[in-house]
PDB file of C-alpha atoms in Angstrom:
ATOM      1  CA  ALA A   4    -212.440  -6.749-239.559  1.00  0.00           C
ATOM      2  CA  GLN A   5    -211.795  -3.825-237.256  1.00  0.00           C
ATOM      3  CA  ILE A   6    -209.009  -5.762-235.410  1.00  0.00           C
ATOM      4  CA  LEU A   7    -207.459  -6.771-238.722  1.00  0.00           C
ATOM      5  CA  ARG A   8    -207.579  -3.222-240.167  1.00  0.00           C
ATOM      6  CA  LYS A   9    -205.450  -2.150-237.211  1.00  0.00           C
ATOM      7  CA  GLU A  10    -203.189  -5.214-236.715  1.00  0.00           C
ATOM      8  CA  ILE A  11    -202.890  -7.182-239.997  1.00  0.00           C
ATOM      9  CA  LYS A  12    -199.462  -5.723-240.828  1.00  0.00           C
ATOM     10  CA  GLN A  13    -198.149  -8.082-238.239  1.00  0.00           C
ATOM     11  CA  LEU A  14    -199.189 -10.970-240.469  1.00  0.00           C
ATOM     12  CA  GLY A  15    -197.687  -9.540-243.667  1.00  0.00           C
ATOM     13  CA  TYR A  16    -200.745  -7.805-245.185  1.00  0.00           C
ATOM     14  CA  ASN A  17    -201.432  -4.069-245.698  1.00  0.00           C
ATOM     15  CA  ASN A  18    -204.230  -2.435-243.674  1.00  0.00           C
ATOM     16  CA  ASN A  19    -206.095  -1.539-246.827  1.00  0.00           C
ATOM     17  CA  PHE A  20    -206.946  -5.165-247.646  1.00  0.00           C
ATOM     18  CA  THR A  21    -209.940  -6.098-249.670  1.00  0.00           C
ATOM     19  CA  ILE A  22    -212.561  -8.563-248.478  1.00  0.00           C
ATOM     20  CA  TYR A  23    -213.630 -10.911-251.204  1.00  0.00           C
ATOM     21  CA  ASP A  24    -217.198 -12.073-251.517  1.00  0.00           C
ATOM     22  CA  GLN A  25    -218.157 -15.550-252.747  1.00  0.00           C
ATOM     23  CA  LEU A  26    -217.939 -14.714-256.395  1.00  0.00           C
ATOM     24  CA  ASP A  27    -214.494 -13.077-256.037  1.00  0.00           C
ATOM     25  CA  SER A  28    -213.252 -16.100-253.987  1.00  0.00           C
ATOM     26  CA  ARG A  29    -214.637 -18.571-256.538  1.00  0.00           C
ATOM     27  CA  SER A  30    -212.852 -16.581-259.334  1.00  0.00           C
ATOM     28  CA  VAL A  31    -209.552 -17.000-257.479  1.00  0.00           C
ATOM     29  CA  VAL A  32    -210.105 -20.729-256.998  1.00  0.00           C
ATOM     30  CA  LYS A  33    -210.910 -21.134-260.691  1.00  0.00           C
ATOM     31  CA  MET A  34    -207.764 -19.170-261.590  1.00  0.00           C
ATOM     32  CA  VAL A  35    -205.651 -21.323-259.256  1.00  0.00           C
ATOM     33  CA  ILE A  36    -207.048 -24.536-260.729  1.00  0.00           C
ATOM     34  CA  ASN A  37    -206.257 -23.247-264.193  1.00  0.00           C
ATOM     35  CA  GLU A  38    -202.703 -22.126-263.138  1.00  0.00           C
ATOM     36  CA  LEU A  39    -202.088 -25.605-261.778  1.00  0.00           C
ATOM     37  CA  ASN A  40    -203.156 -27.058-265.152  1.00  0.00           C
ATOM     38  CA  LEU A  41    -205.890 -29.095-263.567  1.00  0.00           C
ATOM     39  CA  ASP A  42    -209.119 -30.116-265.388  1.00  0.00           C
ATOM     40  CA  ILE A  43    -211.781 -27.579-264.449  1.00  0.00           C
ATOM     41  CA  LYS A  44    -214.427 -30.333-265.004  1.00  0.00           C
ATOM     42  CA  GLN A  45    -212.803 -32.601-262.395  1.00  0.00           C
ATOM     43  CA  TYR A  46    -211.698 -29.831-260.032  1.00  0.00           C
ATOM     44  CA  ILE A  47    -214.891 -27.804-259.944  1.00  0.00           C
ATOM     45  CA  PRO A  48    -214.213 -24.289-258.516  1.00  0.00           C
ATOM     46  CA  LYS A  49    -217.459 -24.100-256.553  1.00  0.00           C
ATOM     47  CA  THR A  50    -216.735 -27.451-254.887  1.00  0.00           C
ATOM     48  CA  TYR A  51    -213.121 -26.524-254.075  1.00  0.00           C
ATOM     49  CA  GLN A  52    -214.233 -23.114-252.788  1.00  0.00           C
ATOM     50  CA  ALA A  53    -216.623 -24.940-250.362  1.00  0.00           C
ATOM     51  CA  LYS A  54    -213.883 -27.390-249.430  1.00  0.00           C
ATOM     52  CA  ILE A  55    -211.529 -24.509-248.594  1.00  0.00           C
ATOM     53  CA  SER A  56    -214.182 -22.847-246.448  1.00  0.00           C
ATOM     54  CA  ASN A  57    -214.935 -26.105-244.642  1.00  0.00           C
ATOM     55  CA  ALA A  58    -211.277 -26.657-243.977  1.00  0.00           C
ATOM     56  CA  LYS A  59    -210.941 -23.130-242.581  1.00  0.00           C
ATOM     57  CA  ASN A  60    -214.034 -23.703-240.360  1.00  0.00           C
ATOM     58  CA  LEU A  61    -212.173 -26.698-238.928  1.00  0.00           C
ATOM     59  CA  LEU A  62    -209.009 -24.530-238.551  1.00  0.00           C
ATOM     60  CA  GLN A  63    -207.164 -26.817-241.022  1.00  0.00           C
ATOM     61  CA  THR A  64    -204.371 -25.088-242.862  1.00  0.00           C
ATOM     62  CA  PRO A  65    -203.085 -26.264-246.288  1.00  0.00           C
ATOM     63  CA  GLU A  66    -200.198 -27.939-244.436  1.00  0.00           C
ATOM     64  CA  ILE A  67    -202.632 -29.927-242.166  1.00  0.00           C
ATOM     65  CA  ILE A  68    -204.640 -30.949-245.278  1.00  0.00           C
ATOM     66  CA  ARG A  69    -201.412 -32.060-246.956  1.00  0.00           C
ATOM     67  CA  ASN A  70    -200.372 -34.138-243.976  1.00  0.00           C
ATOM     68  CA  LEU A  71    -203.867 -35.759-243.772  1.00  0.00           C
ATOM     69  CA  ALA A  72    -203.902 -36.535-247.520  1.00  0.00           C
ATOM     70  CA  GLU A  73    -204.852 -40.064-248.240  1.00  0.00           C
ATOM     71  CA  ASN A  74    -204.831 -39.899-252.081  1.00  0.00           C
ATOM     72  CA  VAL A  75    -203.992 -37.786-255.085  1.00  0.00           C
ATOM     73  CA  ILE A  76    -207.315 -35.891-254.930  1.00  0.00           C
ATOM     74  CA  ASP A  77    -206.529 -34.881-251.351  1.00  0.00           C
ATOM     75  CA  GLU A  78    -203.040 -33.815-252.302  1.00  0.00           C
ATOM     76  CA  LYS A  79    -204.377 -31.654-255.166  1.00  0.00           C
ATOM     77  CA  PHE A  80    -206.877 -30.072-252.762  1.00  0.00           C
ATOM     78  CA  ALA A  81    -204.008 -29.127-250.390  1.00  0.00           C
ATOM     79  CA  GLU A  82    -202.145 -27.672-253.409  1.00  0.00           C
ATOM     80  CA  ILE A  83    -205.178 -25.686-254.580  1.00  0.00           C
ATOM     81  CA  TYR A  84    -205.808 -24.387-251.013  1.00  0.00           C
ATOM     82  CA  ASP A  85    -202.236 -23.417-250.526  1.00  0.00           C
ATOM     83  CA  LYS A  86    -202.040 -21.535-253.852  1.00  0.00           C
ATOM     84  CA  TYR A  87    -205.350 -19.922-253.185  1.00  0.00           C
ATOM     85  CA  GLN A  88    -204.142 -18.567-249.821  1.00  0.00           C
ATOM     86  CA  GLN A  89    -200.889 -17.423-251.410  1.00  0.00           C
ATOM     87  CA  THR A  90    -202.849 -15.603-254.183  1.00  0.00           C
ATOM     88  CA  LEU A  91    -205.091 -13.891-251.611  1.00  0.00           C
ATOM     89  CA  LYS A  92    -202.120 -12.704-249.641  1.00  0.00           C
ATOM     90  CA  LYS A  93    -200.209 -11.563-252.744  1.00  0.00           C
ATOM     91  CA  ASN A  94    -203.281  -9.502-253.784  1.00  0.00           C
ATOM     92  CA  ASN A  95    -203.763  -8.198-250.205  1.00  0.00           C
ATOM     93  CA  CYS A  96    -207.212  -9.811-249.991  1.00  0.00           C
ATOM     94  CA  LEU A  97    -209.077 -11.910-247.464  1.00  0.00           C
ATOM     95  CA  ASP A  98    -212.128 -14.076-247.790  1.00  0.00           C
ATOM     96  CA  PHE A  99    -214.923 -14.091-245.092  1.00  0.00           C
ATOM     97  CA  ASP A 100    -213.456 -17.056-243.277  1.00  0.00           C
ATOM     98  CA  ASP A 101    -210.099 -15.186-242.922  1.00  0.00           C
ATOM     99  CA  LEU A 102    -211.930 -12.539-240.880  1.00  0.00           C
ATOM    100  CA  ILE A 103    -212.097 -14.971-237.936  1.00  0.00           C
ATOM    101  CA  ILE A 104    -209.073 -17.127-238.653  1.00  0.00           C
ATOM    102  CA  LEU A 105    -206.493 -14.360-238.987  1.00  0.00           C
ATOM    103  CA  PRO A 106    -207.263 -12.720-235.591  1.00  0.00           C
ATOM    104  CA  ILE A 107    -206.731 -16.191-234.019  1.00  0.00           C
ATOM    105  CA  ASP A 108    -203.369 -16.493-235.912  1.00  0.00           C
ATOM    106  CA  LEU A 109    -202.511 -12.944-234.744  1.00  0.00           C
ATOM    107  CA  PHE A 110    -203.226 -13.787-231.070  1.00  0.00           C
ATOM    108  CA  GLU A 111    -201.260 -16.979-231.238  1.00  0.00           C
ATOM    109  CA  LYS A 112    -198.184 -15.281-232.810  1.00  0.00           C
ATOM    110  CA  PHE A 113    -198.391 -12.080-230.838  1.00  0.00           C
ATOM    111  CA  PRO A 114    -199.677 -12.698-227.266  1.00  0.00           C
ATOM    112  CA  ASN A 115    -199.218  -8.942-226.506  1.00  0.00           C
ATOM    113  CA  LYS A 116    -201.961  -8.267-229.074  1.00  0.00           C
ATOM    114  CA  LEU A 117    -204.228 -10.800-227.493  1.00  0.00           C
ATOM    115  CA  GLU A 118    -203.613  -9.139-224.081  1.00  0.00           C
ATOM    116  CA  TYR A 119    -204.456  -5.776-225.505  1.00  0.00           C
ATOM    117  CA  TYR A 120    -207.820  -6.974-226.929  1.00  0.00           C
ATOM    118  CA  GLN A 121    -208.636  -8.907-223.762  1.00  0.00           C
ATOM    119  CA  LYS A 122    -208.281  -5.616-221.847  1.00  0.00           C
ATOM    120  CA  LYS A 123    -210.267  -3.707-224.424  1.00  0.00           C
ATOM    121  CA  PHE A 124    -213.151  -6.274-224.497  1.00  0.00           C
ATOM    122  CA  GLN A 125    -213.561  -7.072-220.813  1.00  0.00           C
ATOM    123  CA  TYR A 126    -217.187  -7.945-221.241  1.00  0.00           C
ATOM    124  CA  VAL A 127    -218.253 -10.173-224.135  1.00  0.00           C
ATOM    125  CA  LEU A 128    -221.866 -10.705-225.262  1.00  0.00           C
ATOM    126  CA  VAL A 129    -222.609 -13.224-227.978  1.00  0.00           C
ATOM    127  CA  ASP A 130    -225.996 -13.622-229.612  1.00  0.00           C
ATOM    128  CA  GLU A 131    -226.958 -16.704-231.608  1.00  0.00           C
ATOM    129  CA  TYR A 132    -224.225 -18.686-229.898  1.00  0.00           C
ATOM    130  CA  GLN A 133    -225.695 -22.003-231.083  1.00  0.00           C
ATOM    131  CA  ASP A 134    -224.463 -21.042-234.598  1.00  0.00           C
ATOM    132  CA  THR A 135    -220.790 -20.513-233.672  1.00  0.00           C
ATOM    133  CA  ASN A 136    -218.184 -22.642-235.425  1.00  0.00           C
ATOM    134  CA  LYS A 137    -214.774 -23.748-234.237  1.00  0.00           C
ATOM    135  CA  PRO A 138    -212.851 -20.574-235.244  1.00  0.00           C
ATOM    136  CA  GLN A 139    -215.508 -18.291-233.667  1.00  0.00           C
ATOM    137  CA  PHE A 140    -215.430 -20.469-230.444  1.00  0.00           C
ATOM    138  CA  GLU A 141    -211.530 -20.160-230.444  1.00  0.00           C
ATOM    139  CA  PHE A 142    -211.777 -16.407-231.004  1.00  0.00           C
ATOM    140  CA  LEU A 143    -214.357 -15.944-228.209  1.00  0.00           C
ATOM    141  CA  HIS A 144    -212.370 -18.171-225.837  1.00  0.00           C
ATOM    142  CA  ALA A 145    -209.204 -16.169-226.526  1.00  0.00           C
ATOM    143  CA  ILE A 146    -210.835 -12.790-226.000  1.00  0.00           C
ATOM    144  CA  SER A 147    -212.759 -13.811-222.920  1.00  0.00           C
ATOM    145  CA  SER A 148    -210.273 -16.003-221.098  1.00  0.00           C
ATOM    146  CA  LYS A 149    -208.666 -13.271-219.093  1.00  0.00           C
ATOM    147  CA  HIS A 150    -211.701 -11.701-217.452  1.00  0.00           C
ATOM    148  CA  LYS A 151    -214.111 -14.633-217.930  1.00  0.00           C
ATOM    149  CA  ASP A 152    -216.973 -12.151-218.376  1.00  0.00           C
ATOM    150  CA  ILE A 153    -218.867 -13.736-221.232  1.00  0.00           C
ATOM    151  CA  PHE A 154    -222.559 -13.936-221.696  1.00  0.00           C
ATOM    152  CA  VAL A 155    -224.043 -15.975-224.471  1.00  0.00           C
ATOM    153  CA  VAL A 156    -227.568 -16.206-225.837  1.00  0.00           C
ATOM    154  CA  GLY A 157    -228.824 -18.967-228.038  1.00  0.00           C
ATOM    155  CA  ASP A 158    -231.228 -21.841-228.539  1.00  0.00           C
ATOM    156  CA  ASP A 159    -229.879 -25.203-229.462  1.00  0.00           C
ATOM    157  CA  ASP A 160    -233.187 -25.939-231.286  1.00  0.00           C
ATOM    158  CA  GLN A 161    -232.551 -22.886-233.571  1.00  0.00           C
ATOM    159  CA  SER A 162    -229.172 -23.964-234.878  1.00  0.00           C
ATOM    160  CA  ILE A 163    -229.276 -23.455-238.704  1.00  0.00           C
ATOM    161  CA  TYR A 164    -225.678 -23.075-239.824  1.00  0.00           C
ATOM    162  CA  GLY A 165    -224.344 -26.548-239.618  1.00  0.00           C
ATOM    163  CA  TRP A 166    -223.534 -26.328-243.280  1.00  0.00           C
ATOM    164  CA  ARG A 167    -221.160 -23.539-242.423  1.00  0.00           C
ATOM    165  CA  GLY A 168    -219.474 -25.396-239.639  1.00  0.00           C
ATOM    166  CA  ALA A 169    -221.641 -24.280-236.749  1.00  0.00           C
ATOM    167  CA  GLU A 170    -221.388 -26.600-233.851  1.00  0.00           C
ATOM    168  CA  VAL A 171    -224.431 -26.712-231.623  1.00  0.00           C
ATOM    169  CA  LYS A 172    -222.276 -28.453-228.991  1.00  0.00           C
ATOM    170  CA  ASN A 173    -220.728 -25.031-228.313  1.00  0.00           C
ATOM    171  CA  ILE A 174    -223.913 -23.924-226.544  1.00  0.00           C
ATOM    172  CA  LEU A 175    -224.761 -27.393-225.167  1.00  0.00           C
ATOM    173  CA  ASN A 176    -221.255 -27.533-223.477  1.00  0.00           C
ATOM    174  CA  PHE A 177    -221.045 -23.911-222.630  1.00  0.00           C
ATOM    175  CA  PHE A 178    -220.852 -24.483-218.871  1.00  0.00           C
ATOM    176  CA  LEU A 179    -218.268 -27.318-219.376  1.00  0.00           C
ATOM    177  CA  ASP A 180    -216.181 -24.995-221.537  1.00  0.00           C
ATOM    178  CA  LEU A 181    -216.499 -22.272-218.914  1.00  0.00           C
ATOM    179  CA  ILE A 182    -215.075 -24.617-216.308  1.00  0.00           C
ATOM    180  CA  VAL A 183    -212.064 -25.223-218.572  1.00  0.00           C
ATOM    181  CA  ILE A 184    -211.677 -21.408-219.014  1.00  0.00           C
ATOM    182  CA  VAL A 185    -211.725 -20.796-215.265  1.00  0.00           C
TER     183      VAL A 185
END
């Protein structure tokens, strides 16, 4: 959030963005479903909110979802997800998943910003590393790849956030990933 408060203008938001909690996020999903004239009983907001979060935890944009669509339901999901993101941006709001995804986007689009934060965070310490998901891994990899001074703590037997996209393989393959970083 601190990085985004300083840099988010680069991505078309204002620095005074609001972070939506689960209820706010679900309300936006419900509003989007209604605006798209979809049946709220078939396109359940809670379900689609979870699907959007899962897609974000896999670093899948609405465009990726659209390209992977195999049926009408998948296409509608891509449409809901896309309009949800547009609505958040129009309202200058983020959901919790955006707090990790948007810095990754910032670093990809503006390498000078990544370089700045790599210098600022020369040493990186991560606790509960077994519960990191793909976006968190990508963020940590980006920040630590210059100095390669990263220390992680975790226990693969204590991984409890698989339902939020946590990948225990991040800790199991840490040394292999480190070799790739070097």
